[in-house]
């Protein structure tokens, strides 16, 4: 399985990190990168801050699980390739990312390290959430304080557009995960923090930082 992550898909998040240059506009392609399967953090296991970063940030995202094989998918048929959604956290070594961006280098060191992709143990049938993937709301609380509130209606690129775009380059397979981008409100995590994330009122993530 592949972990495909979308960057800068919420305008307010791109602006809070001053990543507005080249921000996706109409007709542009989404920015995406990949994480290996070793990046998965499952079952609400604790996240251990890696030794190589002094500034690890959380990024809560809607995650779409691909349910069939597809390549060069048309946007109008993309909805056939998923029927369940969950939540994930794209942990980012922000200090390493700033270095990579400044030097024009790839993002693997700051994005693809072990356990950098927390994944909810449960995925919810989209039909039970109203059926419209672009009308979902999710939240992230840290130590009981609301840090992120996201609405998929605010995505620059819709889920179907993302699937169509990515599948022009790589074949999508059953079980692949699409992290669809994070809204504004990202920030650092510290040992002792507790992270809780909910999708449409369903708590899907609840784990500690160590």
PDB file of C-alpha atoms in Angstrom:
ATOM      1  CA  UNK A   1       0.000   0.000   0.000  1.00  0.00           C
ATOM      2  CA  UNK A   2       1.023   3.593  -0.554  1.00  0.00           C
ATOM      3  CA  UNK A   3       0.600   6.664   1.612  1.00  0.00           C
ATOM      4  CA  UNK A   4      -0.029   9.626  -0.664  1.00  0.00           C
ATOM      5  CA  UNK A   5      -0.039  13.025   1.019  1.00  0.00           C
ATOM      6  CA  UNK A   6      -1.330  16.299  -0.363  1.00  0.00           C
ATOM      7  CA  UNK A   7       0.374  19.561   0.515  1.00  0.00           C
ATOM      8  CA  UNK A   8      -1.056  23.095   0.592  1.00  0.00           C
ATOM      9  CA  UNK A   9      -4.645  22.046  -0.048  1.00  0.00           C
ATOM     10  CA  UNK A  10      -6.159  24.572   2.390  1.00  0.00           C
ATOM     11  CA  UNK A  11      -5.361  28.189   1.630  1.00  0.00           C
ATOM     12  CA  UNK A  12      -5.301  29.340   5.270  1.00  0.00           C
ATOM     13  CA  UNK A  13      -2.746  26.667   6.164  1.00  0.00           C
ATOM     14  CA  UNK A  14      -0.477  27.616   3.277  1.00  0.00           C
ATOM     15  CA  UNK A  15      -0.711  31.243   4.362  1.00  0.00           C
ATOM     16  CA  UNK A  16       0.110  30.501   8.006  1.00  0.00           C
ATOM     17  CA  UNK A  17       3.357  28.839   6.869  1.00  0.00           C
ATOM     18  CA  UNK A  18       4.041  31.583   4.305  1.00  0.00           C
ATOM     19  CA  UNK A  19       3.859  29.062   1.466  1.00  0.00           C
ATOM     20  CA  UNK A  20       1.760  31.252  -0.809  1.00  0.00           C
ATOM     21  CA  UNK A  21       4.207  31.310  -3.702  1.00  0.00           C
ATOM     22  CA  UNK A  22       2.846  28.914  -6.289  1.00  0.00           C
ATOM     23  CA  UNK A  23      -0.260  28.274  -4.212  1.00  0.00           C
ATOM     24  CA  UNK A  24      -2.647  26.104  -6.189  1.00  0.00           C
ATOM     25  CA  UNK A  25      -4.938  28.066  -8.437  1.00  0.00           C
ATOM     26  CA  UNK A  26      -7.528  27.023 -10.985  1.00  0.00           C
ATOM     27  CA  UNK A  27      -5.946  24.798 -13.613  1.00  0.00           C
ATOM     28  CA  UNK A  28      -2.895  23.957 -11.498  1.00  0.00           C
ATOM     29  CA  UNK A  29      -1.938  20.494 -10.272  1.00  0.00           C
ATOM     30  CA  UNK A  30      -1.930  19.535  -6.601  1.00  0.00           C
ATOM     31  CA  UNK A  31       1.312  19.207  -4.681  1.00  0.00           C
ATOM     32  CA  UNK A  32       1.785  15.656  -3.429  1.00  0.00           C
ATOM     33  CA  UNK A  33       4.445  13.442  -1.915  1.00  0.00           C
ATOM     34  CA  UNK A  34       4.594   9.913  -0.550  1.00  0.00           C
ATOM     35  CA  UNK A  35       5.432   8.182   2.698  1.00  0.00           C
ATOM     36  CA  UNK A  36       6.553   4.550   3.067  1.00  0.00           C
ATOM     37  CA  UNK A  37       4.479   2.013   4.959  1.00  0.00           C
ATOM     38  CA  UNK A  38       6.984   2.253   7.835  1.00  0.00           C
ATOM     39  CA  UNK A  39       5.617   5.749   8.458  1.00  0.00           C
ATOM     40  CA  UNK A  40       2.318   4.319   9.727  1.00  0.00           C
ATOM     41  CA  UNK A  41       1.450   4.785  13.391  1.00  0.00           C
ATOM     42  CA  UNK A  42      -1.479   2.483  14.115  1.00  0.00           C
ATOM     43  CA  UNK A  43      -3.917   1.631  16.890  1.00  0.00           C
ATOM     44  CA  UNK A  44      -3.532   4.944  18.728  1.00  0.00           C
ATOM     45  CA  UNK A  45      -0.033   3.940  19.780  1.00  0.00           C
ATOM     46  CA  UNK A  46       2.034   6.762  21.309  1.00  0.00           C
ATOM     47  CA  UNK A  47       4.167   8.929  19.039  1.00  0.00           C
ATOM     48  CA  UNK A  48       7.795   9.309  20.065  1.00  0.00           C
ATOM     49  CA  UNK A  49       9.419  12.573  19.002  1.00  0.00           C
ATOM     50  CA  UNK A  50      12.451  11.667  16.858  1.00  0.00           C
ATOM     51  CA  UNK A  51      15.921  12.664  17.995  1.00  0.00           C
ATOM     52  CA  UNK A  52      16.792  14.415  14.731  1.00  0.00           C
ATOM     53  CA  UNK A  53      14.199  17.192  14.986  1.00  0.00           C
ATOM     54  CA  UNK A  54      13.699  20.010  17.465  1.00  0.00           C
ATOM     55  CA  UNK A  55      10.334  21.048  16.027  1.00  0.00           C
ATOM     56  CA  UNK A  56       7.834  18.351  15.095  1.00  0.00           C
ATOM     57  CA  UNK A  57       4.415  19.661  14.061  1.00  0.00           C
ATOM     58  CA  UNK A  58       1.030  17.948  13.912  1.00  0.00           C
ATOM     59  CA  UNK A  59      -1.164  18.212  10.783  1.00  0.00           C
ATOM     60  CA  UNK A  60      -4.597  16.604  11.125  1.00  0.00           C
ATOM     61  CA  UNK A  61      -6.154  15.450   7.846  1.00  0.00           C
ATOM     62  CA  UNK A  62      -9.064  13.575   6.350  1.00  0.00           C
ATOM     63  CA  UNK A  63      -7.802  10.241   5.004  1.00  0.00           C
ATOM     64  CA  UNK A  64      -9.495   8.485   2.088  1.00  0.00           C
ATOM     65  CA  UNK A  65      -8.888   4.753   1.620  1.00  0.00           C
ATOM     66  CA  UNK A  66      -8.809   3.531  -1.978  1.00  0.00           C
ATOM     67  CA  UNK A  67     -11.038   0.480  -2.561  1.00  0.00           C
ATOM     68  CA  UNK A  68     -10.116  -0.661  -6.086  1.00  0.00           C
ATOM     69  CA  UNK A  69      -7.311  -0.578  -8.630  1.00  0.00           C
ATOM     70  CA  UNK A  70      -7.227   2.376 -10.978  1.00  0.00           C
ATOM     71  CA  UNK A  71      -4.924   4.242 -13.292  1.00  0.00           C
ATOM     72  CA  UNK A  72      -5.432   7.494 -15.226  1.00  0.00           C
ATOM     73  CA  UNK A  73      -8.829   7.873 -13.558  1.00  0.00           C
ATOM     74  CA  UNK A  74     -11.210  10.478 -14.887  1.00  0.00           C
ATOM     75  CA  UNK A  75     -12.349  12.968 -12.259  1.00  0.00           C
ATOM     76  CA  UNK A  76     -15.993  12.171 -12.983  1.00  0.00           C
ATOM     77  CA  UNK A  77     -15.412   8.510 -12.101  1.00  0.00           C
ATOM     78  CA  UNK A  78     -13.107   9.079  -9.116  1.00  0.00           C
ATOM     79  CA  UNK A  79     -15.930   8.710  -6.591  1.00  0.00           C
ATOM     80  CA  UNK A  80     -16.081   5.002  -7.443  1.00  0.00           C
ATOM     81  CA  UNK A  81     -12.636   4.448  -5.932  1.00  0.00           C
ATOM     82  CA  UNK A  82     -13.448   5.098  -2.267  1.00  0.00           C
ATOM     83  CA  UNK A  83     -16.312   4.574   0.138  1.00  0.00           C
ATOM     84  CA  UNK A  84     -14.683   4.967   3.573  1.00  0.00           C
ATOM     85  CA  UNK A  85     -12.881   7.825   5.287  1.00  0.00           C
ATOM     86  CA  UNK A  86     -10.843   8.215   8.445  1.00  0.00           C
ATOM     87  CA  UNK A  87      -8.442  10.657  10.047  1.00  0.00           C
ATOM     88  CA  UNK A  88      -4.694  10.867  10.148  1.00  0.00           C
ATOM     89  CA  UNK A  89      -1.928  13.103  11.400  1.00  0.00           C
ATOM     90  CA  UNK A  90       0.947  13.974   9.125  1.00  0.00           C
ATOM     91  CA  UNK A  91       3.788  14.586  11.566  1.00  0.00           C
ATOM     92  CA  UNK A  92       6.329  16.958  10.059  1.00  0.00           C
ATOM     93  CA  UNK A  93       9.855  17.811  11.148  1.00  0.00           C
ATOM     94  CA  UNK A  94       9.286  21.496  10.471  1.00  0.00           C
ATOM     95  CA  UNK A  95      12.884  22.544  11.072  1.00  0.00           C
ATOM     96  CA  UNK A  96      14.089  20.035   8.483  1.00  0.00           C
ATOM     97  CA  UNK A  97      11.310  21.055   6.105  1.00  0.00           C
ATOM     98  CA  UNK A  98      12.359  24.695   6.215  1.00  0.00           C
ATOM     99  CA  UNK A  99      15.899  23.653   5.313  1.00  0.00           C
ATOM    100  CA  UNK A 100      14.664  21.484   2.448  1.00  0.00           C
ATOM    101  CA  UNK A 101      12.464  24.233   1.012  1.00  0.00           C
ATOM    102  CA  UNK A 102      15.236  26.817   1.266  1.00  0.00           C
ATOM    103  CA  UNK A 103      17.666  24.530  -0.553  1.00  0.00           C
ATOM    104  CA  UNK A 104      15.172  23.137  -3.063  1.00  0.00           C
ATOM    105  CA  UNK A 105      15.593  19.606  -1.704  1.00  0.00           C
ATOM    106  CA  UNK A 106      13.086  16.714  -1.427  1.00  0.00           C
ATOM    107  CA  UNK A 107      10.911  16.410   1.675  1.00  0.00           C
ATOM    108  CA  UNK A 108      11.512  12.777   2.654  1.00  0.00           C
ATOM    109  CA  UNK A 109      13.631  13.524   5.737  1.00  0.00           C
ATOM    110  CA  UNK A 110      11.013  15.836   7.178  1.00  0.00           C
ATOM    111  CA  UNK A 111       7.876  13.949   6.133  1.00  0.00           C
ATOM    112  CA  UNK A 112       8.569  10.238   5.593  1.00  0.00           C
ATOM    113  CA  UNK A 113      10.306   9.183   8.800  1.00  0.00           C
ATOM    114  CA  UNK A 114       9.112   6.220  10.863  1.00  0.00           C
ATOM    115  CA  UNK A 115       5.673   6.650  12.478  1.00  0.00           C
ATOM    116  CA  UNK A 116       5.131  10.071  10.877  1.00  0.00           C
ATOM    117  CA  UNK A 117       1.673   9.069   9.604  1.00  0.00           C
ATOM    118  CA  UNK A 118      -0.738   8.433  12.462  1.00  0.00           C
ATOM    119  CA  UNK A 119      -3.818   6.618  11.167  1.00  0.00           C
ATOM    120  CA  UNK A 120      -7.171   6.159  12.855  1.00  0.00           C
ATOM    121  CA  UNK A 121      -7.908   2.519  13.768  1.00  0.00           C
ATOM    122  CA  UNK A 122     -11.429   2.954  12.398  1.00  0.00           C
ATOM    123  CA  UNK A 123     -12.670   4.130   9.005  1.00  0.00           C
ATOM    124  CA  UNK A 124     -16.274   5.239   8.599  1.00  0.00           C
ATOM    125  CA  UNK A 125     -18.506   4.457   5.614  1.00  0.00           C
ATOM    126  CA  UNK A 126     -18.992   7.674   3.703  1.00  0.00           C
ATOM    127  CA  UNK A 127     -22.663   6.807   3.257  1.00  0.00           C
ATOM    128  CA  UNK A 128     -23.144   6.998   7.039  1.00  0.00           C
ATOM    129  CA  UNK A 129     -21.682  10.517   7.047  1.00  0.00           C
ATOM    130  CA  UNK A 130     -24.102  11.889   4.481  1.00  0.00           C
ATOM    131  CA  UNK A 131     -22.392  10.627   1.342  1.00  0.00           C
ATOM    132  CA  UNK A 132     -20.652  13.882   0.331  1.00  0.00           C
ATOM    133  CA  UNK A 133     -16.909  13.788   0.954  1.00  0.00           C
ATOM    134  CA  UNK A 134     -16.743  17.554   0.399  1.00  0.00           C
ATOM    135  CA  UNK A 135     -19.115  18.280   3.279  1.00  0.00           C
ATOM    136  CA  UNK A 136     -17.252  16.750   6.213  1.00  0.00           C
ATOM    137  CA  UNK A 137     -15.968  18.414   9.364  1.00  0.00           C
ATOM    138  CA  UNK A 138     -13.128  17.303  11.602  1.00  0.00           C
ATOM    139  CA  UNK A 139     -11.331  18.637  14.658  1.00  0.00           C
ATOM    140  CA  UNK A 140      -8.105  18.145  16.579  1.00  0.00           C
ATOM    141  CA  UNK A 141      -7.731  18.834  20.303  1.00  0.00           C
ATOM    142  CA  UNK A 142      -4.457  18.839  22.219  1.00  0.00           C
ATOM    143  CA  UNK A 143      -4.741  18.436  25.973  1.00  0.00           C
ATOM    144  CA  UNK A 144      -8.413  19.354  25.705  1.00  0.00           C
ATOM    145  CA  UNK A 145      -7.827  22.561  23.722  1.00  0.00           C
ATOM    146  CA  UNK A 146      -9.182  22.898  20.178  1.00  0.00           C
ATOM    147  CA  UNK A 147      -6.269  23.435  17.765  1.00  0.00           C
ATOM    148  CA  UNK A 148      -7.639  22.594  14.327  1.00  0.00           C
ATOM    149  CA  UNK A 149     -11.079  22.733  12.776  1.00  0.00           C
ATOM    150  CA  UNK A 150     -11.383  21.561   9.185  1.00  0.00           C
ATOM    151  CA  UNK A 151     -14.127  21.505   6.592  1.00  0.00           C
ATOM    152  CA  UNK A 152     -13.491  19.556   3.415  1.00  0.00           C
ATOM    153  CA  UNK A 153     -15.604  22.152   1.601  1.00  0.00           C
ATOM    154  CA  UNK A 154     -12.583  24.463   1.941  1.00  0.00           C
ATOM    155  CA  UNK A 155     -10.183  22.213   0.035  1.00  0.00           C
ATOM    156  CA  UNK A 156      -8.503  23.846  -2.945  1.00  0.00           C
ATOM    157  CA  UNK A 157      -8.570  20.509  -4.771  1.00  0.00           C
ATOM    158  CA  UNK A 158     -11.489  18.160  -4.155  1.00  0.00           C
ATOM    159  CA  UNK A 159     -10.921  14.515  -3.296  1.00  0.00           C
ATOM    160  CA  UNK A 160     -12.032  13.463  -6.782  1.00  0.00           C
ATOM    161  CA  UNK A 161      -9.645  15.948  -8.370  1.00  0.00           C
ATOM    162  CA  UNK A 162      -6.808  14.613  -6.212  1.00  0.00           C
ATOM    163  CA  UNK A 163      -7.495  11.011  -7.200  1.00  0.00           C
ATOM    164  CA  UNK A 164      -7.664  11.942 -10.869  1.00  0.00           C
ATOM    165  CA  UNK A 165      -4.423  13.929 -10.696  1.00  0.00           C
ATOM    166  CA  UNK A 166      -2.343  11.411  -8.734  1.00  0.00           C
ATOM    167  CA  UNK A 167      -3.553   8.442 -10.790  1.00  0.00           C
ATOM    168  CA  UNK A 168      -2.122   9.981 -13.954  1.00  0.00           C
ATOM    169  CA  UNK A 169       1.323   9.163 -12.562  1.00  0.00           C
ATOM    170  CA  UNK A 170       0.931   6.164 -10.244  1.00  0.00           C
ATOM    171  CA  UNK A 171      -1.530   3.283 -10.219  1.00  0.00           C
ATOM    172  CA  UNK A 172      -3.824   3.356  -7.203  1.00  0.00           C
ATOM    173  CA  UNK A 173      -4.451   0.049  -5.478  1.00  0.00           C
ATOM    174  CA  UNK A 174      -6.847  -1.255  -2.892  1.00  0.00           C
ATOM    175  CA  UNK A 175      -5.751  -0.108   0.560  1.00  0.00           C
ATOM    176  CA  UNK A 176      -3.772   2.918  -0.595  1.00  0.00           C
ATOM    177  CA  UNK A 177      -4.235   5.913   1.699  1.00  0.00           C
ATOM    178  CA  UNK A 178      -4.773   9.480   0.560  1.00  0.00           C
ATOM    179  CA  UNK A 179      -3.993  12.138   3.184  1.00  0.00           C
ATOM    180  CA  UNK A 180      -5.936  15.066   1.746  1.00  0.00           C
ATOM    181  CA  UNK A 181      -4.229  18.072   3.345  1.00  0.00           C
ATOM    182  CA  UNK A 182      -4.497  19.961   6.610  1.00  0.00           C
ATOM    183  CA  UNK A 183      -6.373  23.127   7.584  1.00  0.00           C
ATOM    184  CA  UNK A 184      -4.853  26.032   9.493  1.00  0.00           C
ATOM    185  CA  UNK A 185      -3.828  25.680  13.122  1.00  0.00           C
ATOM    186  CA  UNK A 186      -0.768  23.438  12.924  1.00  0.00           C
ATOM    187  CA  UNK A 187       1.882  23.648  15.608  1.00  0.00           C
ATOM    188  CA  UNK A 188       4.468  21.736  17.615  1.00  0.00           C
ATOM    189  CA  UNK A 189       3.959  18.704  19.823  1.00  0.00           C
ATOM    190  CA  UNK A 190       5.763  18.041  23.090  1.00  0.00           C
ATOM    191  CA  UNK A 191       6.215  15.003  25.343  1.00  0.00           C
ATOM    192  CA  UNK A 192       3.159  14.615  27.537  1.00  0.00           C
ATOM    193  CA  UNK A 193       0.654  16.009  25.021  1.00  0.00           C
ATOM    194  CA  UNK A 194      -2.543  14.095  24.310  1.00  0.00           C
ATOM    195  CA  UNK A 195      -4.022  14.336  20.818  1.00  0.00           C
ATOM    196  CA  UNK A 196      -7.696  13.661  20.074  1.00  0.00           C
ATOM    197  CA  UNK A 197      -9.263  13.977  16.636  1.00  0.00           C
ATOM    198  CA  UNK A 198     -12.899  13.583  15.643  1.00  0.00           C
ATOM    199  CA  UNK A 199     -14.721  13.318  12.317  1.00  0.00           C
ATOM    200  CA  UNK A 200     -18.358  14.422  12.297  1.00  0.00           C
ATOM    201  CA  UNK A 201     -18.494  13.873  16.049  1.00  0.00           C
ATOM    202  CA  UNK A 202     -16.868  10.424  15.956  1.00  0.00           C
ATOM    203  CA  UNK A 203     -13.615  10.317  17.937  1.00  0.00           C
ATOM    204  CA  UNK A 204     -11.129   8.385  15.789  1.00  0.00           C
ATOM    205  CA  UNK A 205      -7.737   9.332  17.232  1.00  0.00           C
ATOM    206  CA  UNK A 206      -6.690   9.502  20.875  1.00  0.00           C
ATOM    207  CA  UNK A 207      -3.020   9.022  21.670  1.00  0.00           C
ATOM    208  CA  UNK A 208      -0.090  10.510  23.563  1.00  0.00           C
ATOM    209  CA  UNK A 209       3.195  12.159  22.634  1.00  0.00           C
ATOM    210  CA  UNK A 210       6.321  10.848  24.309  1.00  0.00           C
TER     211      UNK A 210
END
